[in-house]
Amino acid sequence: MAVVAEPSGGYYRTYSWKFYHPVTGLQAGTYTSTLHFDRKSSSANVDGKKASVWDIASFNQFEVKYYRINQLITRNDVNYAAQKIISYGPYDDAGYTVGVDLSGLVSGNAWTFSVGAVITNNVSSIANKYGKWTWTHTSSYMQNPFVTKPGLRVTNTSGNLAIKTSHSLHASYGATHSTGVVTTYIPDR
């Protein structure tokens, strides 16, 4: 099976949303998500099949216009037959500096990011092939801008690499806003 060449530095896909107060119409802020896809191997052995190994890192940022948020939920779903999650991050954390350490099959890939006084609740599932995290402020609202950088290490044995991403933000005025589900396809095998 032929492997599609990856551009130098991998693939980047950026999505952006603006959210508004449902009564006043004032813009709460802008949420931007950039996904970085970096193939670490095209010839790993996964259950006796040749597979690609991808690190998928997302850089997510909420920038306040008039209102802050006090909770963010992010889900990255790779529930396709040819794909598996090998590792993910971050895990549960009480706040401030949060670590991601992707490992398995090829050399590791680690990074940290700061979330301020925010609790990270990891509700990911390797069996169901998704990474999911809830960030909740402990006393007030998120810092501005509020940035998260979760990641997945995923294997793929056939076809395009695919990921479904979604984000939900709870604003200071009590409303919850959602990005809906965005599906991204990256050429692979």
Protein backbone atom coordinates (compact mmCIF):
# COMPACT_ATOMS: atom_id res chain seq x y z
CA MET A 1 0.00 0.00 0.00
CA ALA A 2 1.50 3.33 -1.08
CA VAL A 3 2.12 5.99 1.53
CA VAL A 4 1.33 9.61 0.64
CA ALA A 5 4.27 11.96 1.16
CA GLU A 6 3.87 14.35 4.09
CA PRO A 7 4.87 18.02 3.67
CA SER A 8 7.80 19.26 5.71
CA GLY A 9 6.52 20.14 9.19
CA GLY A 10 3.34 18.11 8.82
CA TYR A 11 -0.20 19.35 8.19
CA TYR A 12 -2.01 22.22 9.89
CA ARG A 13 -5.75 22.89 9.88
CA THR A 14 -7.24 25.93 11.64
CA TYR A 15 -10.89 26.55 12.54
CA SER A 16 -12.41 29.61 14.22
CA TRP A 17 -15.77 30.52 15.76
CA LYS A 18 -17.30 33.68 17.26
CA PHE A 19 -19.85 33.33 20.06
CA TYR A 20 -22.49 35.89 21.05
CA HIS A 21 -24.66 36.63 24.09
CA PRO A 22 -28.14 35.29 23.19
CA VAL A 23 -29.94 38.42 24.49
CA THR A 24 -27.61 41.40 24.14
CA GLY A 25 -25.98 40.20 20.92
CA LEU A 26 -22.57 41.25 22.24
CA GLN A 27 -19.70 39.04 21.14
CA ALA A 28 -18.50 36.88 24.02
CA GLY A 29 -15.24 36.11 22.26
CA THR A 30 -13.48 34.11 19.57
CA TYR A 31 -12.49 30.46 19.83
CA THR A 32 -9.75 29.18 17.53
CA SER A 33 -8.48 25.62 17.16
CA THR A 34 -5.42 24.61 15.17
CA LEU A 35 -4.71 20.92 14.60
CA HIS A 36 -1.16 19.81 13.82
CA PHE A 37 -0.72 16.38 12.20
CA ASP A 38 2.80 14.95 12.23
CA ARG A 39 3.48 11.44 10.91
CA LYS A 40 6.17 9.82 13.06
CA SER A 41 6.34 6.54 11.10
CA SER A 42 4.81 4.98 7.99
CA SER A 43 5.97 1.42 8.69
CA ALA A 44 5.01 0.52 12.27
CA ASN A 45 3.64 -2.95 13.02
CA VAL A 46 0.15 -2.78 14.56
CA ASP A 47 -1.53 -6.16 15.09
CA GLY A 48 0.48 -7.66 12.22
CA LYS A 49 -0.38 -4.85 9.79
CA LYS A 50 1.84 -2.06 8.49
CA ALA A 51 0.63 1.24 9.92
CA SER A 52 1.35 4.93 10.08
CA VAL A 53 1.89 6.56 13.47
CA TRP A 54 0.61 10.14 13.82
CA ASP A 55 0.89 12.67 16.60
CA ILE A 56 -2.11 15.00 16.56
CA ALA A 57 -1.65 18.11 18.69
CA SER A 58 -4.31 20.78 19.01
CA PHE A 59 -3.73 24.39 20.02
CA ASN A 60 -7.01 25.84 21.28
CA GLN A 61 -7.55 29.43 22.38
CA PHE A 62 -10.52 31.46 23.63
CA GLU A 63 -9.99 35.21 23.37
CA VAL A 64 -12.38 37.37 25.38
CA LYS A 65 -14.27 40.21 23.71
CA TYR A 66 -16.92 41.06 26.35
CA TYR A 67 -17.49 37.88 28.37
CA ARG A 68 -15.28 35.20 29.91
CA ILE A 69 -15.80 31.44 30.04
CA ASN A 70 -15.71 29.23 33.13
CA GLN A 71 -15.60 25.80 31.47
CA LEU A 72 -14.29 24.27 28.24
CA ILE A 73 -14.88 20.74 26.95
CA THR A 74 -12.78 19.42 24.05
CA ARG A 75 -13.25 16.08 22.28
CA ASN A 76 -10.98 14.60 19.59
CA ASP A 77 -12.52 11.44 18.14
CA VAL A 78 -10.69 8.96 15.86
CA ASN A 79 -13.27 6.14 16.00
CA TYR A 80 -12.62 4.65 12.55
CA ALA A 81 -11.96 0.98 11.80
CA ALA A 82 -8.36 1.49 10.58
CA GLN A 83 -7.34 3.77 13.47
CA LYS A 84 -6.33 3.29 17.11
CA ILE A 85 -5.18 5.55 19.93
CA ILE A 86 -1.80 4.53 21.35
CA SER A 87 -1.51 7.32 23.92
CA TYR A 88 -2.92 10.74 24.76
CA GLY A 89 -2.59 13.63 27.17
CA PRO A 90 -3.03 15.43 29.44
CA TYR A 91 -4.29 13.35 32.36
CA ASP A 92 -6.18 14.76 35.36
CA ASP A 93 -4.47 17.75 36.88
CA ALA A 94 -5.17 20.28 39.63
CA GLY A 95 -4.04 23.28 37.62
CA TYR A 96 -1.24 25.54 36.44
CA THR A 97 1.32 23.52 34.42
CA VAL A 98 -0.20 20.56 32.58
CA GLY A 99 1.85 17.89 30.80
CA VAL A 100 1.32 15.81 27.65
CA ASP A 101 3.56 12.80 26.97
CA LEU A 102 2.78 10.82 23.82
CA SER A 103 4.53 7.45 23.71
CA GLY A 104 4.47 4.05 22.05
CA LEU A 105 5.87 2.49 18.82
CA VAL A 106 8.24 5.39 18.08
CA SER A 107 10.19 7.90 20.16
CA GLY A 108 8.20 9.98 22.63
CA ASN A 109 6.84 13.48 22.15
CA ALA A 110 6.20 15.66 25.22
CA TRP A 111 5.15 19.23 25.96
CA THR A 112 3.58 21.30 28.74
CA PHE A 113 1.13 24.20 28.87
CA SER A 114 -0.23 26.50 31.55
CA VAL A 115 -3.95 26.65 32.38
CA GLY A 116 -3.81 28.88 35.47
CA ALA A 117 -6.10 27.99 38.39
CA VAL A 118 -8.08 25.49 36.31
CA ILE A 119 -8.83 21.83 36.97
CA THR A 120 -8.16 19.43 34.09
CA ASN A 121 -10.52 16.44 34.07
CA ASN A 122 -9.47 13.69 31.66
CA VAL A 123 -12.44 11.62 30.42
CA SER A 124 -10.70 10.04 27.39
CA SER A 125 -11.27 6.47 26.23
CA ILE A 126 -8.71 4.39 24.32
CA ALA A 127 -11.31 1.62 23.84
CA ASN A 128 -13.77 4.05 22.24
CA LYS A 129 -11.01 5.93 20.40
CA TYR A 130 -11.42 9.47 21.66
CA GLY A 131 -9.58 12.01 23.75
CA LYS A 132 -11.86 14.20 25.85
CA TRP A 133 -11.03 16.82 28.45
CA THR A 134 -13.00 19.20 30.64
CA TRP A 135 -11.30 22.34 31.96
CA THR A 136 -13.14 24.05 34.83
CA HIS A 137 -12.12 27.19 36.69
CA THR A 138 -11.98 26.77 40.45
CA SER A 139 -13.15 30.20 41.58
CA SER A 140 -13.93 32.64 38.75
CA TYR A 141 -13.39 32.47 34.99
CA MET A 142 -10.61 31.32 32.70
CA GLN A 143 -7.55 33.48 32.12
CA ASN A 144 -7.59 35.56 28.94
CA PRO A 145 -6.64 34.20 26.52
CA PHE A 146 -7.33 30.67 27.71
CA VAL A 147 -5.14 28.13 25.91
CA THR A 148 -5.12 24.32 25.89
CA LYS A 149 -2.80 21.95 24.00
CA PRO A 150 -4.06 18.34 24.23
CA GLY A 151 -2.66 15.58 22.02
CA LEU A 152 -3.19 12.06 20.68
CA ARG A 153 -0.86 9.43 19.21
CA VAL A 154 -2.87 7.51 16.61
CA THR A 155 -2.11 4.59 14.29
CA ASN A 156 -3.72 4.16 10.87
CA THR A 157 -3.51 1.06 8.67
CA SER A 158 -5.55 2.18 5.64
CA GLY A 159 -6.81 5.26 3.79
CA ASN A 160 -6.94 8.81 5.08
CA LEU A 161 -6.25 9.72 8.68
CA ALA A 162 -9.48 11.22 10.07
CA ILE A 163 -10.45 13.04 13.25
CA LYS A 164 -13.71 14.52 14.48
CA THR A 165 -13.23 17.49 16.81
CA SER A 166 -15.76 19.39 18.90
CA HIS A 167 -15.64 22.02 21.63
CA SER A 168 -18.19 23.27 24.14
CA LEU A 169 -17.75 26.50 26.11
CA HIS A 170 -19.77 27.62 29.14
CA ALA A 171 -19.88 31.43 29.25
CA SER A 172 -20.03 33.71 32.28
CA TYR A 173 -23.67 34.64 31.50
CA GLY A 174 -24.81 31.03 31.87
CA ALA A 175 -25.14 29.94 28.22
CA THR A 176 -23.24 27.03 26.67
CA HIS A 177 -21.91 27.44 23.14
CA SER A 178 -20.76 24.61 20.87
CA THR A 179 -18.60 24.48 17.77
CA GLY A 180 -20.43 21.42 16.47
CA VAL A 181 -18.39 18.54 15.07
CA VAL A 182 -15.69 19.26 12.48
CA THR A 183 -14.18 16.33 10.56
CA THR A 184 -10.65 16.67 9.17
CA TYR A 185 -9.10 14.24 6.68
CA ILE A 186 -5.35 13.96 6.09
CA PRO A 187 -3.96 11.87 3.18
CA ASP A 188 -2.01 8.89 4.48
CA ARG A 189 -2.09 5.36 3.02
